[in-house]
Amino acid sequence: MKIAFVGKGGSGKTTLSSLFIRHLAGTGSPVVAVDADINQHLGAALGLDEGVAGELPALGARLPLIKDYLRGSNPRIASADTMIKTTPPGEGSRLLRVRENNPVYDACARDVELDGGAVRLMVTGPFTEADLGVACYHSKTGAVELCLNHLVDGRGEYVVVDMTAGSDSFASGMFTRFDMTFLVAEPTRKGISVYRQYKEYARDFGIELKVVGNKVRDADDLEFLRSEVGDDLLVTVGHSDWVRAMEKGRPPRFELLEEPNKASLQALQSAADATYEARDWERYTRQMVHFHLKNAQSWGNEKTGADLAAQVDPDFVLRESVTATA
């Protein structure tokens, strides 16, 4: 399942996504974790030293390699230079699987050992000095979108993406790439405002959205969230001594996480797993093509000097049974 964590800055979405990743790893499930936030904190939240986290290979810096691999022998894509972040796969394209080894993972992913298991971690990479004042952050996250467009995942496999804060996620079509989107919201008006934006933007795209109430202290906080988000409220998470220790860099074993918070993480997994039977690969592919054509017309054709609409393979549908090119 492909799962996104979104929310306003400071809502705790990186902390919640890291807890969920730890939970999945503890069940023995294969997990690919992706830090697509403008502020790169997921590695540290998963226990990496700040220095080690800062040296993780950046997806954005390896975009030529990613494009060249994913292009495969697709005859509709003349060269990797004509691929953009929304380029969809077609006959001959190489696809990514969660459990496999491939050159993209070799170059861009690193194994992170956690209690009870390990996960693959990939990061977009931070802004560099050369980017300041001239680059858009979406040029970094484009590598994530391209990988998700070529990713085939199955039951019991998880790709968890810590998205950029606020409604900025809607600056690309990446918000449609997920089976489940968890919006982390504090019981405040600002926390709810991001939920309302997301709900409105996502309405026409069939986005499965659930709210995770964070920093909920009492019945009044809970009632506020219930009154504002209704049935979209899935679970709440309260104060955690385990999280406080983690933020100090001294987390105990994950099995010592408070029982109510363990139950909340299990509820998140159950909600994500429940969407499996409703997967619509044809709609997924159709949305991919929709955003590719929009990007091609607005800037892609001019930038690449090619007719990017011609990259669309009308007979191709991404699905679990598709065979990747060797």
CSV table of C-alpha atoms in Angstrom, one decimal:
chain,number,residue,atom,x,y,z
A,1,MET,CA,0.0,0.0,0.0
A,2,LYS,CA,1.1,3.5,-0.7
A,3,ILE,CA,0.5,5.8,2.3
A,4,ALA,CA,1.1,9.6,2.7
A,5,PHE,CA,1.3,11.6,5.9
A,6,VAL,CA,0.4,15.2,5.5
A,7,GLY,CA,-0.4,18.2,7.8
A,8,LYS,CA,0.6,21.7,8.6
A,9,GLY,CA,4.2,22.4,9.7
A,10,GLY,CA,4.6,21.4,13.3
A,11,SER,CA,1.6,19.2,13.5
A,12,GLY,CA,3.7,16.1,14.2
A,13,LYS,CA,3.3,14.4,10.8
A,14,THR,CA,7.0,13.4,10.6
A,15,THR,CA,6.9,12.0,14.2
A,16,LEU,CA,3.6,10.1,13.4
A,17,SER,CA,5.0,8.8,10.1
A,18,SER,CA,8.2,7.6,11.8
A,19,LEU,CA,6.1,5.8,14.5
A,20,PHE,CA,4.0,4.1,11.8
A,21,ILE,CA,7.1,3.0,9.9
A,22,ARG,CA,8.5,1.5,13.1
A,23,HIS,CA,5.2,-0.2,13.7
A,24,LEU,CA,5.2,-1.7,10.2
A,25,ALA,CA,8.8,-2.8,10.5
A,26,GLY,CA,8.0,-4.5,13.8
A,27,THR,CA,5.4,-6.7,12.0
A,28,GLY,CA,8.0,-7.9,9.6
A,29,SER,CA,6.4,-6.1,6.6
A,30,PRO,CA,8.6,-4.8,3.8
A,31,VAL,CA,8.7,-1.0,3.9
A,32,VAL,CA,10.1,1.8,1.7
A,33,ALA,CA,10.1,5.1,3.6
A,34,VAL,CA,10.4,8.3,1.7
A,35,ASP,CA,11.1,11.8,3.1
A,36,ALA,CA,9.5,14.2,0.6
A,37,ASP,CA,9.3,17.1,3.1
A,38,ILE,CA,11.1,20.4,2.5
A,39,ASN,CA,12.5,19.9,5.9
A,40,GLN,CA,14.4,16.6,6.0
A,41,HIS,CA,13.7,15.1,9.4
A,42,LEU,CA,12.4,11.6,8.8
A,43,GLY,CA,15.9,10.0,9.0
A,44,ALA,CA,16.6,11.5,12.4
A,45,ALA,CA,13.1,10.5,13.6
A,46,LEU,CA,13.9,6.9,12.6
A,47,GLY,CA,17.0,7.1,14.8
A,48,LEU,CA,19.8,8.1,12.5
A,49,ASP,CA,22.5,10.5,13.7
A,50,GLU,CA,21.9,13.9,12.3
A,51,GLY,CA,25.3,13.7,10.4
A,52,VAL,CA,24.4,10.3,8.9
A,53,ALA,CA,20.9,11.6,8.0
A,54,GLY,CA,22.4,14.6,6.3
A,55,GLU,CA,24.6,12.4,4.1
A,56,LEU,CA,21.8,10.2,2.7
A,57,PRO,CA,21.9,10.2,-1.1
A,58,ALA,CA,19.4,12.7,-2.5
A,59,LEU,CA,16.9,11.5,-5.1
A,60,GLY,CA,16.9,14.8,-6.8
A,61,ALA,CA,20.6,14.7,-7.4
A,62,ARG,CA,20.3,11.3,-9.1
A,63,LEU,CA,17.4,12.1,-11.4
A,64,PRO,CA,19.3,11.3,-14.6
A,65,LEU,CA,20.1,7.8,-13.3
A,66,ILE,CA,16.4,7.3,-12.2
A,67,LYS,CA,15.1,8.4,-15.6
A,68,ASP,CA,17.5,6.3,-17.6
A,69,TYR,CA,16.6,3.2,-15.6
A,70,LEU,CA,12.8,3.7,-15.6
A,71,ARG,CA,12.8,4.5,-19.4
A,72,GLY,CA,13.9,1.0,-20.2
A,73,SER,CA,13.1,0.2,-23.8
A,74,ASN,CA,9.9,2.2,-24.0
A,75,PRO,CA,9.8,3.3,-27.6
A,76,ARG,CA,7.7,6.3,-26.8
A,77,ILE,CA,10.4,8.0,-24.8
A,78,ALA,CA,13.3,9.0,-27.1
A,79,SER,CA,15.7,9.8,-24.3
A,80,ALA,CA,15.9,10.3,-20.6
A,81,ASP,CA,16.3,14.0,-21.2
A,82,THR,CA,12.7,14.1,-22.4
A,83,MET,CA,11.3,12.6,-19.3
A,84,ILE,CA,9.7,14.9,-16.7
A,85,LYS,CA,8.4,14.2,-13.2
A,86,THR,CA,5.0,13.1,-14.5
A,87,THR,CA,6.1,10.8,-17.4
A,88,PRO,CA,4.0,7.7,-17.1
A,89,PRO,CA,5.2,4.2,-17.8
A,90,GLY,CA,4.3,2.3,-20.9
A,91,GLU,CA,5.2,-0.9,-22.7
A,92,GLY,CA,9.0,-1.4,-22.3
A,93,SER,CA,9.3,0.8,-19.2
A,94,ARG,CA,11.1,-0.6,-16.1
A,95,LEU,CA,8.9,-0.7,-13.0
A,96,LEU,CA,9.9,-0.7,-9.3
A,97,ARG,CA,8.9,-3.3,-6.8
A,98,VAL,CA,9.0,-2.9,-3.0
A,99,ARG,CA,10.9,-6.1,-2.3
A,100,GLU,CA,13.4,-6.1,-5.2
A,101,ASN,CA,16.9,-4.9,-5.6
A,102,ASN,CA,17.5,-2.5,-8.5
A,103,PRO,CA,19.9,0.3,-9.5
A,104,VAL,CA,17.5,3.0,-8.2
A,105,TYR,CA,17.5,1.5,-4.7
A,106,ASP,CA,21.3,0.9,-4.9
A,107,ALA,CA,21.9,4.5,-5.7
A,108,CYS,CA,19.2,6.2,-3.7
A,109,ALA,CA,18.1,4.0,-0.8
A,110,ARG,CA,19.7,3.1,2.5
A,111,ASP,CA,18.7,0.4,5.0
A,112,VAL,CA,17.8,1.7,8.4
A,113,GLU,CA,17.8,-0.9,11.2
A,114,LEU,CA,14.8,-0.6,13.6
A,115,ASP,CA,13.5,-2.7,16.5
A,116,GLY,CA,12.4,-5.9,15.0
A,117,GLY,CA,13.3,-5.1,11.4
A,118,ALA,CA,14.7,-2.8,8.8
A,119,VAL,CA,13.3,-0.4,6.2
A,120,ARG,CA,14.6,1.2,3.0
A,121,LEU,CA,14.8,5.0,3.4
A,122,MET,CA,15.0,7.4,0.5
A,123,VAL,CA,15.1,11.2,0.7
A,124,THR,CA,14.5,14.0,-1.7
A,125,GLY,CA,17.5,15.9,-0.3
A,126,PRO,CA,17.6,19.4,1.2
A,127,PHE,CA,18.0,22.7,-0.6
A,128,THR,CA,21.6,23.3,-1.5
A,129,GLU,CA,23.3,26.7,-1.6
A,130,ALA,CA,23.0,26.6,-5.4
A,131,ASP,CA,19.3,26.2,-5.1
A,132,LEU,CA,18.6,29.2,-2.9
A,133,GLY,CA,16.6,31.9,-4.6
A,134,VAL,CA,16.4,30.1,-7.9
A,135,ALA,CA,15.0,26.6,-7.5
A,136,CYS,CA,11.5,25.3,-6.7
A,137,TYR,CA,11.3,22.5,-4.1
A,138,HIS,CA,9.1,20.6,-6.5
A,139,SER,CA,12.1,20.0,-8.7
A,140,LYS,CA,13.3,17.9,-5.8
A,141,THR,CA,10.1,16.0,-5.2
A,142,GLY,CA,9.7,15.3,-8.9
A,143,ALA,CA,12.0,12.3,-8.5
A,144,VAL,CA,9.6,10.9,-5.9
A,145,GLU,CA,6.6,11.4,-8.2
A,146,LEU,CA,8.4,9.7,-11.1
A,147,CYS,CA,9.3,6.7,-8.9
A,148,LEU,CA,5.7,6.4,-7.6
A,149,ASN,CA,4.4,6.5,-11.2
A,150,HIS,CA,6.6,3.5,-11.9
A,151,LEU,CA,6.0,1.6,-8.6
A,152,VAL,CA,4.0,-1.6,-8.4
A,153,ASP,CA,3.2,-2.6,-4.8
A,154,GLY,CA,1.1,-5.5,-3.5
A,155,ARG,CA,-0.7,-6.6,-0.4
A,156,GLY,CA,1.4,-6.5,2.7
A,157,GLU,CA,4.0,-4.2,1.1
A,158,TYR,CA,4.2,-0.6,2.2
A,159,VAL,CA,5.5,2.7,0.8
A,160,VAL,CA,5.2,5.5,3.4
A,161,VAL,CA,5.9,9.1,2.3
A,162,ASP,CA,6.3,12.0,4.7
A,163,MET,CA,5.0,14.8,2.4
A,164,THR,CA,5.8,18.5,2.4
A,165,ALA,CA,3.8,20.6,4.9
A,166,GLY,CA,0.4,22.2,4.3
A,167,SER,CA,-1.5,22.2,1.0
A,168,ASP,CA,1.8,22.6,-0.9
A,169,SER,CA,1.4,18.9,-1.8
A,170,PHE,CA,-1.2,19.9,-4.4
A,171,ALA,CA,1.5,21.7,-6.5
A,172,SER,CA,1.9,18.4,-8.3
A,173,GLY,CA,-0.2,15.3,-9.0
A,174,MET,CA,1.7,13.3,-6.4
A,175,PHE,CA,-1.3,13.7,-4.0
A,176,THR,CA,-3.2,11.2,-6.1
A,177,ARG,CA,-0.5,8.5,-5.9
A,178,PHE,CA,-1.6,7.0,-2.6
A,179,ASP,CA,-4.1,4.4,-1.4
A,180,MET,CA,-4.5,6.2,1.9
A,181,THR,CA,-3.6,9.7,3.1
A,182,PHE,CA,-3.3,10.4,6.8
A,183,LEU,CA,-3.7,14.0,7.7
A,184,VAL,CA,-2.2,14.8,11.1
A,185,ALA,CA,-4.1,17.6,12.8
A,186,GLU,CA,-3.8,19.3,16.1
A,187,PRO,CA,-7.0,20.4,17.8
A,188,THR,CA,-6.7,24.0,16.7
A,189,ARG,CA,-8.2,26.2,14.0
A,190,LYS,CA,-4.9,26.2,12.1
A,191,GLY,CA,-4.7,22.5,12.3
A,192,ILE,CA,-8.2,22.1,10.9
A,193,SER,CA,-7.6,24.6,8.1
A,194,VAL,CA,-5.2,22.3,6.3
A,195,TYR,CA,-7.7,19.5,6.6
A,196,ARG,CA,-10.4,21.6,5.0
A,197,GLN,CA,-8.1,22.6,2.1
A,198,TYR,CA,-7.0,19.0,1.6
A,199,LYS,CA,-10.6,17.8,1.7
A,200,GLU,CA,-11.7,20.4,-0.9
A,201,TYR,CA,-8.8,19.8,-3.3
A,202,ALA,CA,-9.0,16.0,-3.1
A,203,ARG,CA,-12.8,15.7,-3.5
A,204,ASP,CA,-12.7,15.2,-7.3
A,205,PHE,CA,-9.9,12.7,-7.3
A,206,GLY,CA,-11.2,9.9,-5.1
A,207,ILE,CA,-8.6,10.5,-2.4
A,208,GLU,CA,-9.0,8.2,0.7
A,209,LEU,CA,-8.4,10.7,3.5
A,210,LYS,CA,-8.4,10.0,7.3
A,211,VAL,CA,-7.5,12.4,10.1
A,212,VAL,CA,-5.1,11.5,12.9
A,213,GLY,CA,-5.6,13.8,15.9
A,214,ASN,CA,-2.3,14.6,17.5
A,215,LYS,CA,-1.4,16.3,20.7
A,216,VAL,CA,-4.9,15.6,22.1
A,217,ARG,CA,-4.9,16.2,25.8
A,218,ASP,CA,-8.5,16.0,27.0
A,219,ALA,CA,-12.1,15.4,26.1
A,220,ASP,CA,-12.5,19.0,25.0
A,221,ASP,CA,-9.7,18.5,22.4
A,222,LEU,CA,-11.3,15.3,21.2
A,223,GLU,CA,-14.8,16.9,20.9
A,224,PHE,CA,-13.3,19.8,18.9
A,225,LEU,CA,-11.8,17.5,16.4
A,226,ARG,CA,-15.0,15.4,16.1
A,227,SER,CA,-17.1,18.5,15.5
A,228,GLU,CA,-14.7,19.8,12.8
A,229,VAL,CA,-13.8,16.7,10.8
A,230,GLY,CA,-16.7,14.3,11.6
A,231,ASP,CA,-16.3,10.7,10.5
A,232,ASP,CA,-12.9,11.5,8.9
A,233,LEU,CA,-11.4,11.3,12.4
A,234,LEU,CA,-9.8,7.9,12.6
A,235,VAL,CA,-7.7,7.9,15.8
A,236,THR,CA,-6.1,10.3,18.2
A,237,VAL,CA,-2.7,10.3,19.7
A,238,GLY,CA,-1.9,11.9,23.1
A,239,HIS,CA,1.2,12.7,25.1
A,240,SER,CA,4.0,10.1,24.8
A,241,ASP,CA,7.0,9.7,27.1
A,242,TRP,CA,8.4,7.4,24.4
A,243,VAL,CA,8.2,10.1,21.8
A,244,ARG,CA,9.8,12.6,24.2
A,245,ALA,CA,12.7,10.3,24.8
A,246,MET,CA,13.0,9.8,21.0
A,247,GLU,CA,13.2,13.5,20.4
A,248,LYS,CA,16.0,13.7,22.9
A,249,GLY,CA,17.8,11.0,21.0
A,250,ARG,CA,17.4,8.3,23.6
A,251,PRO,CA,14.4,6.2,22.6
A,252,PRO,CA,13.7,3.0,24.5
A,253,ARG,CA,12.8,-0.2,22.7
A,254,PHE,CA,9.7,0.4,20.5
A,255,GLU,CA,7.8,-2.3,22.3
A,256,LEU,CA,7.7,0.1,25.3
A,257,LEU,CA,5.5,2.6,23.4
A,258,GLU,CA,2.4,3.3,25.3
A,259,GLU,CA,-0.5,0.8,24.7
A,260,PRO,CA,-3.0,3.4,23.5
A,261,ASN,CA,-0.6,4.7,21.0
A,262,LYS,CA,0.2,1.2,19.8
A,263,ALA,CA,-3.5,0.7,19.3
A,264,SER,CA,-3.7,3.9,17.2
A,265,LEU,CA,-0.8,2.7,15.0
A,266,GLN,CA,-2.6,-0.6,14.5
A,267,ALA,CA,-5.7,1.2,13.5
A,268,LEU,CA,-3.8,3.2,10.9
A,269,GLN,CA,-2.5,-0.1,9.4
A,270,SER,CA,-5.9,-1.6,9.4
A,271,ALA,CA,-7.4,1.4,7.7
A,272,ALA,CA,-4.7,1.4,5.0
A,273,ASP,CA,-5.0,-2.4,4.5
A,274,ALA,CA,-8.8,-2.0,4.1
A,275,THR,CA,-8.3,0.0,0.9
A,276,TYR,CA,-6.6,-2.8,-0.9
A,277,GLU,CA,-9.7,-4.4,-2.3
A,278,ALA,CA,-10.9,-1.0,-3.6
A,279,ARG,CA,-7.7,-0.3,-5.6
A,280,ASP,CA,-8.5,0.9,-9.1
A,281,TRP,CA,-5.4,0.7,-11.3
A,282,GLU,CA,-7.2,2.1,-14.3
A,283,ARG,CA,-8.2,5.2,-12.5
A,284,TYR,CA,-4.7,5.4,-11.0
A,285,THR,CA,-3.2,5.3,-14.5
A,286,ARG,CA,-5.7,7.7,-15.9
A,287,GLN,CA,-4.9,10.3,-13.2
A,288,MET,CA,-1.2,9.8,-13.9
A,289,VAL,CA,-1.8,10.6,-17.6
A,290,HIS,CA,-4.1,13.6,-16.7
A,291,PHE,CA,-1.4,15.3,-14.8
A,292,HIS,CA,1.3,14.4,-17.3
A,293,LEU,CA,-0.7,16.1,-20.1
A,294,LYS,CA,-1.3,19.2,-17.9
A,295,ASN,CA,2.4,19.5,-17.2
A,296,ALA,CA,3.4,18.8,-20.8
A,297,GLN,CA,1.2,21.7,-22.0
A,298,SER,CA,2.0,24.2,-19.3
A,299,TRP,CA,5.8,23.8,-19.3
A,300,GLY,CA,7.2,20.4,-20.2
A,301,ASN,CA,6.9,20.6,-24.0
A,302,GLU,CA,8.7,23.9,-24.1
A,303,LYS,CA,11.4,22.8,-21.7
A,304,THR,CA,12.2,19.5,-23.4
A,305,GLY,CA,11.5,20.5,-27.0
A,306,ALA,CA,9.4,17.4,-27.4
A,307,ASP,CA,5.7,16.6,-27.7
A,308,LEU,CA,5.3,14.9,-24.3
A,309,ALA,CA,1.7,13.8,-25.0
A,310,ALA,CA,3.3,11.3,-27.4
A,311,GLN,CA,4.8,9.5,-24.3
A,312,VAL,CA,1.4,8.3,-23.3
A,313,ASP,CA,0.8,4.6,-24.1
A,314,PRO,CA,-3.0,4.4,-24.5
A,315,ASP,CA,-3.0,0.6,-24.0
A,316,PHE,CA,-0.9,0.5,-20.9
A,317,VAL,CA,-2.4,0.2,-17.4
A,318,LEU,CA,-0.2,-0.1,-14.4
A,319,ARG,CA,-1.2,-3.0,-12.2
A,320,GLU,CA,0.2,-5.7,-10.0
A,321,SER,CA,0.3,-8.2,-12.8
A,322,VAL,CA,2.4,-6.0,-15.1
A,323,THR,CA,5.8,-7.6,-15.9
A,324,ALA,CA,8.7,-5.2,-15.6
A,325,THR,CA,11.3,-5.0,-18.4
A,326,ALA,CA,14.6,-6.6,-17.4
